[in-house]
């Protein structure tokens, strides 16, 4: 039975975020790999913010062996995470421009 209350609740719901495409996931992993492996950028994360693929809440596939040694945020694989909380402004690594990074990632794709 549809009543006014159910209709109002449905209109207040936000749509679910789209899942990441294969390229989105690859870009995130490859970006971190380039920054950490090639450019020696160390991420500044608290211990509780670091991704652990052995965590019981992680439902995704295992990381490819190339990316096993990189440090990732614990929510790197969650679509729509930017909508939950805005990240504070912080200085970037300034080691590689976004254009050069994109070219390196796309050539690896």
XYZ file of C-alpha atoms in Angstrom:
109
model
C 0.000 0.000 0.000
C 1.439 3.312 -1.048
C 0.651 6.209 1.150
C 1.894 9.756 1.367
C 4.567 8.798 3.915
C 6.168 6.162 1.623
C 6.220 8.540 -1.345
C 7.884 11.300 0.691
C 10.536 8.896 2.002
C 11.352 7.734 -1.525
C 11.806 11.265 -2.841
C 14.237 12.109 -0.015
C 16.529 9.162 -0.810
C 19.712 9.891 -2.722
C 20.442 7.694 -5.724
C 23.083 5.020 -5.265
C 26.471 5.902 -6.742
C 27.501 4.092 -9.891
C 30.040 1.326 -9.429
C 33.568 2.007 -10.633
C 34.506 0.883 -14.113
C 37.529 -1.329 -14.651
C 39.496 1.704 -15.836
C 38.550 3.735 -12.718
C 39.885 0.984 -10.485
C 42.982 0.536 -12.632
C 43.658 4.298 -12.620
C 43.446 4.483 -8.812
C 45.778 1.524 -8.337
C 48.236 2.577 -11.034
C 48.330 6.170 -9.740
C 49.292 4.989 -6.272
C 51.802 2.552 -7.742
C 53.512 5.295 -9.773
C 53.562 7.721 -6.856
C 54.814 5.220 -4.295
C 57.037 2.934 -6.382
C 58.457 5.204 -9.089
C 58.430 8.611 -7.333
C 58.921 7.452 -3.706
C 55.963 9.418 -2.343
C 54.948 8.089 1.071
C 51.230 8.435 1.844
C 50.387 10.093 5.146
C 47.671 7.842 6.559
C 46.750 6.809 10.085
C 46.961 3.083 10.810
C 43.156 2.762 10.852
C 42.885 4.446 7.416
C 45.117 1.902 5.642
C 43.468 -0.707 3.412
C 43.805 -4.343 4.464
C 42.680 -6.861 1.827
C 42.334 -9.493 4.591
C 39.665 -7.394 6.340
C 36.409 -9.330 6.741
C 34.373 -6.334 5.478
C 36.232 -6.235 2.139
C 34.188 -8.099 -0.440
C 36.259 -7.408 -3.550
C 38.799 -9.558 -5.339
C 42.410 -9.845 -4.242
C 44.755 -7.154 -5.527
C 47.014 -8.082 -8.446
C 50.563 -8.939 -7.372
C 51.892 -5.680 -8.866
C 49.879 -3.678 -6.323
C 50.354 -5.878 -3.239
C 53.033 -3.628 -1.733
C 51.359 -0.239 -2.112
C 49.553 1.585 0.679
C 45.918 2.424 -0.100
C 43.145 4.183 1.816
C 40.699 1.759 3.386
C 37.853 3.077 1.205
C 39.725 3.295 -2.110
C 37.301 0.803 -3.699
C 34.036 2.383 -2.455
C 32.152 4.361 -5.125
C 30.608 7.633 -3.988
C 33.011 8.131 -1.086
C 33.571 11.765 -2.090
C 29.882 12.454 -1.522
C 30.037 11.226 2.082
C 32.643 13.674 3.282
C 34.573 16.396 1.562
C 38.311 16.014 1.785
C 40.265 18.843 3.302
C 42.537 20.784 1.003
C 46.107 19.603 1.200
C 49.182 20.166 -0.876
C 49.768 17.612 -3.605
C 52.972 15.661 -4.047
C 54.163 18.041 -6.810
C 56.301 15.305 -8.305
C 54.315 14.737 -11.486
C 51.611 16.731 -13.246
C 48.165 15.254 -13.749
C 48.673 15.245 -17.522
C 51.945 13.316 -17.263
C 50.428 10.950 -14.721
C 47.434 10.338 -16.993
C 49.735 9.598 -19.928
C 51.721 7.078 -17.869
C 48.564 5.376 -16.613
C 46.952 5.235 -20.055
C 50.107 3.792 -21.598
C 50.017 1.032 -18.965
C 46.353 0.326 -19.684
